[in-house]
Short mmCIF file of C-alpha atoms in Angstrom, two decimals:
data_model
loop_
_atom_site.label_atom_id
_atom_site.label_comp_id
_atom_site.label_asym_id
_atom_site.label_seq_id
_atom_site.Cartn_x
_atom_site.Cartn_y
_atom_site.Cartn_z
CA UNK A 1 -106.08 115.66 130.74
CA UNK A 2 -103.57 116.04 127.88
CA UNK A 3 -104.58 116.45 124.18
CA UNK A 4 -102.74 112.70 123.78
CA UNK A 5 -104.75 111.16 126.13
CA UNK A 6 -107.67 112.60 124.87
CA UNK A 7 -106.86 111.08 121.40
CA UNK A 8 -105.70 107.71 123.01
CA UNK A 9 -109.32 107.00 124.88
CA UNK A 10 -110.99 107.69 121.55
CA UNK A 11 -112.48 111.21 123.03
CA UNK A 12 -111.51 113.45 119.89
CA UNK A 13 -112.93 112.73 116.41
CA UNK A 14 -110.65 111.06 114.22
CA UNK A 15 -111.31 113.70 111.58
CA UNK A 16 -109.47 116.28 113.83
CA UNK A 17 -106.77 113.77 114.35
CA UNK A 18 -105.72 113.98 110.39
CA UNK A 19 -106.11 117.64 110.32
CA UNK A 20 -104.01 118.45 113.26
CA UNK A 21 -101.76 115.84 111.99
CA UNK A 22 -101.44 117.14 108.24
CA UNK A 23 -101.04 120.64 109.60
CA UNK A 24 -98.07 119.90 112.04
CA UNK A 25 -96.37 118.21 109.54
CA UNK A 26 -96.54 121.53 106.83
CA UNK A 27 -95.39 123.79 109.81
CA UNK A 28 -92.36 121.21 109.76
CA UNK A 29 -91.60 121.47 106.48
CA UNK A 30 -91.71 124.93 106.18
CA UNK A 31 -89.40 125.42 109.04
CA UNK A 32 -86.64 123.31 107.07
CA UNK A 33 -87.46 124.70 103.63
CA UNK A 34 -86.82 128.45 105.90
CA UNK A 35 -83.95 127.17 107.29
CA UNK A 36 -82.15 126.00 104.57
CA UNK A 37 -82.62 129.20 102.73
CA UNK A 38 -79.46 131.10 102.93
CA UNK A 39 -80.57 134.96 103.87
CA UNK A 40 -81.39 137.03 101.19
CA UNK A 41 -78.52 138.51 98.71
CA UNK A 42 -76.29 135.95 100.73
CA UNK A 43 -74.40 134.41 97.44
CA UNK A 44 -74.49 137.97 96.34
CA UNK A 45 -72.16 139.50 98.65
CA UNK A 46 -68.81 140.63 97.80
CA UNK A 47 -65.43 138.88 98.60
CA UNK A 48 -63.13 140.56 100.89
CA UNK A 49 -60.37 142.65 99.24
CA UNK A 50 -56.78 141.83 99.84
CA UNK A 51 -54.87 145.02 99.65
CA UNK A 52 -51.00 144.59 98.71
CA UNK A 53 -47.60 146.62 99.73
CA UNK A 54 -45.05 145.76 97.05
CA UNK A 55 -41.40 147.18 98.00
CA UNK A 56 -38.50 147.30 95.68
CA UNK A 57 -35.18 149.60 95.17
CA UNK A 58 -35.37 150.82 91.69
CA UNK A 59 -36.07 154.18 91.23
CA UNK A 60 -39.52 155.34 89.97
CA UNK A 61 -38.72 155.66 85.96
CA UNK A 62 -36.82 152.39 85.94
CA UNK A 63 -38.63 150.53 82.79
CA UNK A 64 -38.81 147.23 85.45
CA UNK A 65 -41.06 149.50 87.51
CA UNK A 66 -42.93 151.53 84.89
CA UNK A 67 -43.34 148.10 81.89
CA UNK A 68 -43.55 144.93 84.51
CA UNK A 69 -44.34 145.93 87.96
CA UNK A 70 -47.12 148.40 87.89
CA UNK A 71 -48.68 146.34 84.77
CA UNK A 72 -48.75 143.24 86.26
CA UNK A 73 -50.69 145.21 89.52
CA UNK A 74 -53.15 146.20 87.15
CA UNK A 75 -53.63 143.45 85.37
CA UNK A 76 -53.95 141.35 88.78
CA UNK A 77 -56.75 143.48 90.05
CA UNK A 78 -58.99 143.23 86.56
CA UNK A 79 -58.26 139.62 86.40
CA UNK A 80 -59.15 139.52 89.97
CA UNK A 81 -62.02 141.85 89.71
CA UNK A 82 -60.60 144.00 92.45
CA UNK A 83 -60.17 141.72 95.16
CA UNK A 84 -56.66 141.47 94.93
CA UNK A 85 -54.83 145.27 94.92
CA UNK A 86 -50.91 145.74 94.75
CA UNK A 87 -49.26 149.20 95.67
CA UNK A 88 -45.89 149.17 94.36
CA UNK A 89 -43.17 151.20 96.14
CA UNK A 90 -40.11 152.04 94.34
CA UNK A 91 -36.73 153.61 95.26
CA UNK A 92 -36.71 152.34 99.05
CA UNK A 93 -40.15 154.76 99.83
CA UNK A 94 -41.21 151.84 101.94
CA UNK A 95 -38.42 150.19 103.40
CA UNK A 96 -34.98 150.51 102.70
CA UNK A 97 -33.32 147.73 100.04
CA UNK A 98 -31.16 146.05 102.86
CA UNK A 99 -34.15 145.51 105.04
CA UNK A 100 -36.51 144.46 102.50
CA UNK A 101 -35.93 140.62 103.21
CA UNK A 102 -36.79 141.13 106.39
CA UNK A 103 -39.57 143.26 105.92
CA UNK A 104 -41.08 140.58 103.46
CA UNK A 105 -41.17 137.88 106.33
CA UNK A 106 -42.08 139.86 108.65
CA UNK A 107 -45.16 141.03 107.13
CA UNK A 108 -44.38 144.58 107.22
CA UNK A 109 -44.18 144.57 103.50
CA UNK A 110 -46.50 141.45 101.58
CA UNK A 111 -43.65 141.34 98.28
CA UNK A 112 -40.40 142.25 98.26
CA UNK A 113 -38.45 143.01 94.70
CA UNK A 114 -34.72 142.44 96.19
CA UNK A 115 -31.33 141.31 95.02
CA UNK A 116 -29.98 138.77 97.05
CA UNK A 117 -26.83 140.49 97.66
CA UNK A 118 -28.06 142.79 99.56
CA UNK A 119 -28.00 140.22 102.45
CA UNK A 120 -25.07 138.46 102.36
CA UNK A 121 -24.94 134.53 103.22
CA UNK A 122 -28.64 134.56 103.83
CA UNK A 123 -29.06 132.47 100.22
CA UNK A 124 -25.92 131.30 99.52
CA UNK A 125 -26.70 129.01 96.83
CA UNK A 126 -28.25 131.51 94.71
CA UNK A 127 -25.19 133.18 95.09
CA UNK A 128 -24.17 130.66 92.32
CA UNK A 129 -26.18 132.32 89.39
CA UNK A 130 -23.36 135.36 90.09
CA UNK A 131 -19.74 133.31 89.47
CA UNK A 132 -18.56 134.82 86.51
CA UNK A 133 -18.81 134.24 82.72
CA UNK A 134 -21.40 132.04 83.35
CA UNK A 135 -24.09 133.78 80.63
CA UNK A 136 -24.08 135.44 77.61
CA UNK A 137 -27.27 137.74 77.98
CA UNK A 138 -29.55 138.78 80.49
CA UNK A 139 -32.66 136.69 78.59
CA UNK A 140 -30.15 133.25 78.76
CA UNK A 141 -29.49 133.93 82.81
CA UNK A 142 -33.03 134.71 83.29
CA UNK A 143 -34.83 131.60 82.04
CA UNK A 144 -31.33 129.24 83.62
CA UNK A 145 -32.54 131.37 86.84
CA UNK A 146 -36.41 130.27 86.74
CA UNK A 147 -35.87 126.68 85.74
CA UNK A 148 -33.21 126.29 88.09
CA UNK A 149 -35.82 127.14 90.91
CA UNK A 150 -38.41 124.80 89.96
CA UNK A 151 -35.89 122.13 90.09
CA UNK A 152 -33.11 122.50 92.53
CA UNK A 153 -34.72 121.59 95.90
CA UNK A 154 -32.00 122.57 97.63
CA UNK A 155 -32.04 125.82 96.18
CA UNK A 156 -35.78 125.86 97.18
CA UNK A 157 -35.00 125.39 100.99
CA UNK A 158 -33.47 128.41 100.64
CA UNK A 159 -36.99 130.24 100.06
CA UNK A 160 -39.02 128.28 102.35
CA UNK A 161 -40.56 130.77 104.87
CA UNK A 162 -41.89 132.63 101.72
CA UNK A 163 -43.83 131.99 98.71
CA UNK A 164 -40.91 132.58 95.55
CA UNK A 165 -43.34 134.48 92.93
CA UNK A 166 -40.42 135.13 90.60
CA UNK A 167 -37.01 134.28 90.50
CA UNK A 168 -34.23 136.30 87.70
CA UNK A 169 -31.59 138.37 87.13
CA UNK A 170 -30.65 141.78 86.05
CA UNK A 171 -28.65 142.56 82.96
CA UNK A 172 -24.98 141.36 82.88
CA UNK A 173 -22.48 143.30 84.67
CA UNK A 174 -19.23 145.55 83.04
CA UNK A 175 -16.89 147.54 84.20
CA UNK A 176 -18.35 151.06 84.56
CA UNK A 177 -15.01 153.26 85.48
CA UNK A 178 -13.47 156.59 85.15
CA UNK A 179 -10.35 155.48 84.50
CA UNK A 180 -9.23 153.65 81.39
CA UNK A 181 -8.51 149.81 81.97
CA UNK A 182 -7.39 148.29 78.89
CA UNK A 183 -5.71 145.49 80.58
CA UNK A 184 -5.82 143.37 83.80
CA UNK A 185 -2.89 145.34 85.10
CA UNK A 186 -5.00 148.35 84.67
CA UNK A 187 -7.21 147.40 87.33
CA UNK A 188 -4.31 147.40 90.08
CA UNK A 189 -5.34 149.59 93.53
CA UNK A 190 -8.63 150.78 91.77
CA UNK A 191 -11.51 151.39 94.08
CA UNK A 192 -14.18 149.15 92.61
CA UNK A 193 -17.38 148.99 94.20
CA UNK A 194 -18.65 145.31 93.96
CA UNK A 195 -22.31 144.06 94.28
CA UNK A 196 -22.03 141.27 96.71
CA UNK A 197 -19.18 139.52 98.43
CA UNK A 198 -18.59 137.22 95.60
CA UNK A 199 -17.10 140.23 93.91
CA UNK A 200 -15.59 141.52 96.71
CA UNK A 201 -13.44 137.98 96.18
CA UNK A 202 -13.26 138.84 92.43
CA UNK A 203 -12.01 142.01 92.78
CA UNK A 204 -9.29 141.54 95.14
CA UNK A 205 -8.34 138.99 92.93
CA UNK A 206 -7.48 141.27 90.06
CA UNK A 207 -5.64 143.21 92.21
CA UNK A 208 -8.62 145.97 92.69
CA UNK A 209 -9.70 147.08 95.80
CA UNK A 210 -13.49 146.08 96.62
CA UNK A 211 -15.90 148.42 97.95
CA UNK A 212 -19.48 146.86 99.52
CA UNK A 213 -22.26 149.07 98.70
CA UNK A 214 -25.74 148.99 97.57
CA UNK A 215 -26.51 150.47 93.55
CA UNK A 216 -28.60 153.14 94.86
CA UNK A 217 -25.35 154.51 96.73
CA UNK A 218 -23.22 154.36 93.41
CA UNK A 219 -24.13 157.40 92.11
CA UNK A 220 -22.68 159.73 95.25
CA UNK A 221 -19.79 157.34 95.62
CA UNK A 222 -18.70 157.83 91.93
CA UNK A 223 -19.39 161.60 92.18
CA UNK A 224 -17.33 162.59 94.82
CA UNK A 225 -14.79 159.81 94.21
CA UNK A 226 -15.31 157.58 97.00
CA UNK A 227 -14.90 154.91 94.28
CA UNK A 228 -12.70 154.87 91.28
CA UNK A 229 -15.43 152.58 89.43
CA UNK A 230 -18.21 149.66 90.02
CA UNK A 231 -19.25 146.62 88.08
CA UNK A 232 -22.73 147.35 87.23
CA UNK A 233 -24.79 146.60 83.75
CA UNK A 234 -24.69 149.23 81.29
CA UNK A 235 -28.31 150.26 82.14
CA UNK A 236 -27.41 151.74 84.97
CA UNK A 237 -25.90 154.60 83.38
CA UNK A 238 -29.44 155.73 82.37
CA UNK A 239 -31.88 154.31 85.27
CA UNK A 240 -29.43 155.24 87.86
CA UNK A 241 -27.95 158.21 86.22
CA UNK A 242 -24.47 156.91 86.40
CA UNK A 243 -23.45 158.38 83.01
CA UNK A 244 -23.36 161.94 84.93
CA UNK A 245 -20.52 160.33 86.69
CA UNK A 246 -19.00 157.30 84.51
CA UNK A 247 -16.10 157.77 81.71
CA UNK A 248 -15.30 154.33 80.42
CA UNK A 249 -17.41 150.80 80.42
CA UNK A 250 -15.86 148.22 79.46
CA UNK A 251 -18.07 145.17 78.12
CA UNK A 252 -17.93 141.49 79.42
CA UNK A 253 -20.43 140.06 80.93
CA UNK A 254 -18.73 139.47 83.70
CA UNK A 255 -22.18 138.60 85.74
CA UNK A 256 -25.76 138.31 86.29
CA UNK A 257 -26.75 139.74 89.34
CA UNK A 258 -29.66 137.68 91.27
CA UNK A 259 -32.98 139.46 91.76
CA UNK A 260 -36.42 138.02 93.85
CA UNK A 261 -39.80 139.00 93.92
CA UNK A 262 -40.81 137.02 97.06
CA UNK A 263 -44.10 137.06 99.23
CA UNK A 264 -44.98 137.24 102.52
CA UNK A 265 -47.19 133.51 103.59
CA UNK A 266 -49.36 134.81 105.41
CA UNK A 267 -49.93 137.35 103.20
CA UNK A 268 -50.19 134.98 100.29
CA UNK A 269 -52.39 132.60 102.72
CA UNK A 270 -54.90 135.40 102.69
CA UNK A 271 -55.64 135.11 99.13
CA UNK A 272 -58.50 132.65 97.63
CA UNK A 273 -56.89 129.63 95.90
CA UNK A 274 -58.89 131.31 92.95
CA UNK A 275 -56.80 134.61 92.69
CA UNK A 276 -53.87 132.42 93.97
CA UNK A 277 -54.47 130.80 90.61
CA UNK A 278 -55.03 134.25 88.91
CA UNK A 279 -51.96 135.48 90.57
CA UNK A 280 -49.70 132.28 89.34
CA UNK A 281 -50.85 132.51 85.57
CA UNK A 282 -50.37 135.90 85.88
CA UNK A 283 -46.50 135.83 86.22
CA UNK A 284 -46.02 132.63 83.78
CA UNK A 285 -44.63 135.54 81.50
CA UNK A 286 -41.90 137.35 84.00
CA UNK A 287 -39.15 135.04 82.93
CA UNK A 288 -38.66 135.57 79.43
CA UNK A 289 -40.35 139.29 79.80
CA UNK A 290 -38.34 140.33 82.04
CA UNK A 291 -35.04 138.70 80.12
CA UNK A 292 -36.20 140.69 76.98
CA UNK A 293 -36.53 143.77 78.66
CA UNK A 294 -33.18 143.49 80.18
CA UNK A 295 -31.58 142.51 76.92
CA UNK A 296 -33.16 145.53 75.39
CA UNK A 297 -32.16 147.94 78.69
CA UNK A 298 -28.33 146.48 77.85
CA UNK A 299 -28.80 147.49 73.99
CA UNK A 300 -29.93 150.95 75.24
CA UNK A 301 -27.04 151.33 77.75
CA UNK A 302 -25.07 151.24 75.32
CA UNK A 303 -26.40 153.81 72.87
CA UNK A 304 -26.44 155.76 75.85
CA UNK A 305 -22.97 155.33 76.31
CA UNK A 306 -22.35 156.88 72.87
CA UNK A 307 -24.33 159.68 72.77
CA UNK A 308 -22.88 160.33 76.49
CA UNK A 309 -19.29 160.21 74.91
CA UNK A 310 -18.63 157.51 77.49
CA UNK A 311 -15.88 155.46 75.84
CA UNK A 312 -17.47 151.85 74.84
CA UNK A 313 -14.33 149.45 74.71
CA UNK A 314 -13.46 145.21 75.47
CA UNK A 315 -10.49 143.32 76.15
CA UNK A 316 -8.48 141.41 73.52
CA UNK A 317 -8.43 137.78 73.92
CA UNK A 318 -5.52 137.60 75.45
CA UNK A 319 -6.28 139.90 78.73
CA UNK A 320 -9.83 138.00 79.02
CA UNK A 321 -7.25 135.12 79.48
CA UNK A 322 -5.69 136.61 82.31
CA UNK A 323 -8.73 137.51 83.70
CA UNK A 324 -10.27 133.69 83.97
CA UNK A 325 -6.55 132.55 84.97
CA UNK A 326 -7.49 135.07 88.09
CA UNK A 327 -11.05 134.56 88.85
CA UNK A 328 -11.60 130.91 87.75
CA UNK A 329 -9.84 129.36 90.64
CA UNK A 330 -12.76 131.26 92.59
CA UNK A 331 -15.25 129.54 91.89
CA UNK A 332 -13.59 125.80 93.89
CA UNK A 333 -13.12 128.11 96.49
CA UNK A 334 -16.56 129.44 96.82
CA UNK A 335 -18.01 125.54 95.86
CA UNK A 336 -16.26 124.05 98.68
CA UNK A 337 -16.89 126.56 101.16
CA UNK A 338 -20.72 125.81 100.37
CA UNK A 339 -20.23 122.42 100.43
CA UNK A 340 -18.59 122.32 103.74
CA UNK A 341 -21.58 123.75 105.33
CA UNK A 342 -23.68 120.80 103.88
CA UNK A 343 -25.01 122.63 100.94
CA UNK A 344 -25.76 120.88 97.93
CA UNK A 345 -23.60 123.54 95.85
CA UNK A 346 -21.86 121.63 93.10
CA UNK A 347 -25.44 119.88 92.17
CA UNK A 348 -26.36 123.54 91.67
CA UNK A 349 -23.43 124.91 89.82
CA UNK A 350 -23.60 122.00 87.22
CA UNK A 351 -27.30 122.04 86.79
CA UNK A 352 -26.66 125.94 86.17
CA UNK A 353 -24.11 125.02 83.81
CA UNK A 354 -26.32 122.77 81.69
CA UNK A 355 -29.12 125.14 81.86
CA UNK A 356 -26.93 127.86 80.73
CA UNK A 357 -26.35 125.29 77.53
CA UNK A 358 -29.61 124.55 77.25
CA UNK A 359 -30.37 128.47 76.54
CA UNK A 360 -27.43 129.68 75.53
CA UNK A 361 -28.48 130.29 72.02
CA UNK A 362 -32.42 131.02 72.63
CA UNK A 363 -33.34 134.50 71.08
#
């Protein structure tokens, strides 16, 4: 006969009941209390680290590399506690500067440092930021760049397999040449290397001849002639050692050359939303830094210039005349071309514009 039966027909003592009773119920709550116990050390244990493969084209001593990029690594791993880890590769180690895009989305790469340029009609409405005489210095184009991707959504569609973590320019653009061009007709049959095919329009237009090539190629093509000249900003005659090969620049701020830092999602994905958070105040800062830096890398290019006996010259008034009365149709060109492909271009040329207002006397 069971032990409930027993207990039903009144054949064990109701004393043993309560005890047996009492007791099952403390092995219960025991059990729960164990079970709700996380194991020992369990809060305790480490988060995962997320290591990081940053790729970008600049060569190793370039002050974007050695003051921004390797900083804000280290700053993102102690504010991280070492959970987060970026390796930064410079000067194409990792992947070469025309496959970096695609390297980003990929995955074979988590961030990409890139210009735009370097794949042609892939974001065509950055592409914008580059018509000429738009900006005055490199700190103006840089915050006009920023804003104008926080509010342009059209401009955002162009981004949206990846997470954008900074959006800027370089320093403006000059002529860098070895032979003197001290007017418009000057420029006539010269082999000009251009940065993107915006400039390859520009170029023809002033009668030069355009040649498409990548800044890390300059320096051979200069050297052995290939190329009679490129429009590049004057920094480059230091961090890419063009003033071995360079005669003449000739200042105008013709352009500001778009440049990305953009992330791979997954890669971001992998992140907590805490260090997402760390990662996000962390580059609050790269906007105006990195415009500072630039204007100072343009004030240096220039001293370099003179102690390189590279002759520093600009065009009189009325030659920068005949220089808009060649380009400035361009830009219609290039508007409608956009806009015929649906794009939302002249909403981001005039927001540019007002932008460029907006900043055009910030210091």
């Amino acid at each position: 006969m069971s032990w409930f039966r027993r207990v039903s027909r009144g054949k064990v003592p109701t004393w043993c009941v309560v005890v047996l009773f009492a007791l099952a119920f403390s092995i219960a709550g025991c059990a729960q209390k164990e079970a709700a116990t996380p194991p020992a050390g369990g809060e305790a244990q480490p988060a995962k680290t997320v290591d990081l493969k940053l790729a970008h084209f600049m060569p190793p001593a370039h002050p974007l590399h050695t003051e921004v990029l390797e900083p804000w690594a280290k700053e993102v791993a102690e504010k991280t506690n070492g959970r987060v880890k970026i390796y930064v590769y410079p000067a194409n180690e990792l992947v070469g500067a025309t496959e970096n895009v695609d390297a980003t989305l990929s995955g074979a790469v988590d961030i990409g440092l890139v210009l735009p340029a370097y794949t042609p009609g892939r974001f065509p409405l950055t592409s914008i930021l580059e018509f000429p005489f738009l900006f005055k210095s490199p700190l103006q184009s840089n915050l006009v760049a920023w804003e104008l991707m926080q509010t342009q959504p059209g401009l955002q569609q162009e981004y949206k397999d990846f997470k954008v973590l900074w959006y800027g320019t370089t320093d403006l653009g000059h002529f860098l040449v070895n032979k003197p061009v001290k007017t418009l007709a000057d420029l006539k049959g010269l082999r000009i290397r251009a940065p993107s095919t915006i400039y390859n329009d520009v170029l023809a237009a002033l009668g030069a001849v355009p040649v498409t090539m990548p800044v890390s190629d300059a320096y051979d093509a200069l050297g052995k002639g290939i190329v009679d000249g490129t429009v590049l900003p004057a920094s480059t005659l230091y961090s890419f050692k063009l003033k071995e090969v360079i005669k003449y620049v000739v200042e105008m701020n013709m352009y500001a050359t778009p440049l990305h830092m953009v992330m791979n999602q997954n890669s971001w994905n992998k992140l907590s939303p805490e260090d997402q958070a760390v990662m996000t105040e962390t580059l609050k800062s790269f906007p105006e830094k990195i415009g500072r830096l630039y204007v100072a890398e343009d004030e240096h290019g220039r001293k370099v210039a003179q102690e390189s006996n590279i002759a520093l010259s600009s065009l009189p008034p009325e030659e920068m005349q005949k220089f808009h009365a060649a380009i400035d149709p361009l830009i219609e060109k290039w508007l409608s071309d956009m806009e015929a492909k649906g794009l939302p271009a002249r909403q981001v040329y005039e927001a540019a514009k007002s932008l460029a207002a907006k900043y055009e006397n910030v210091k």
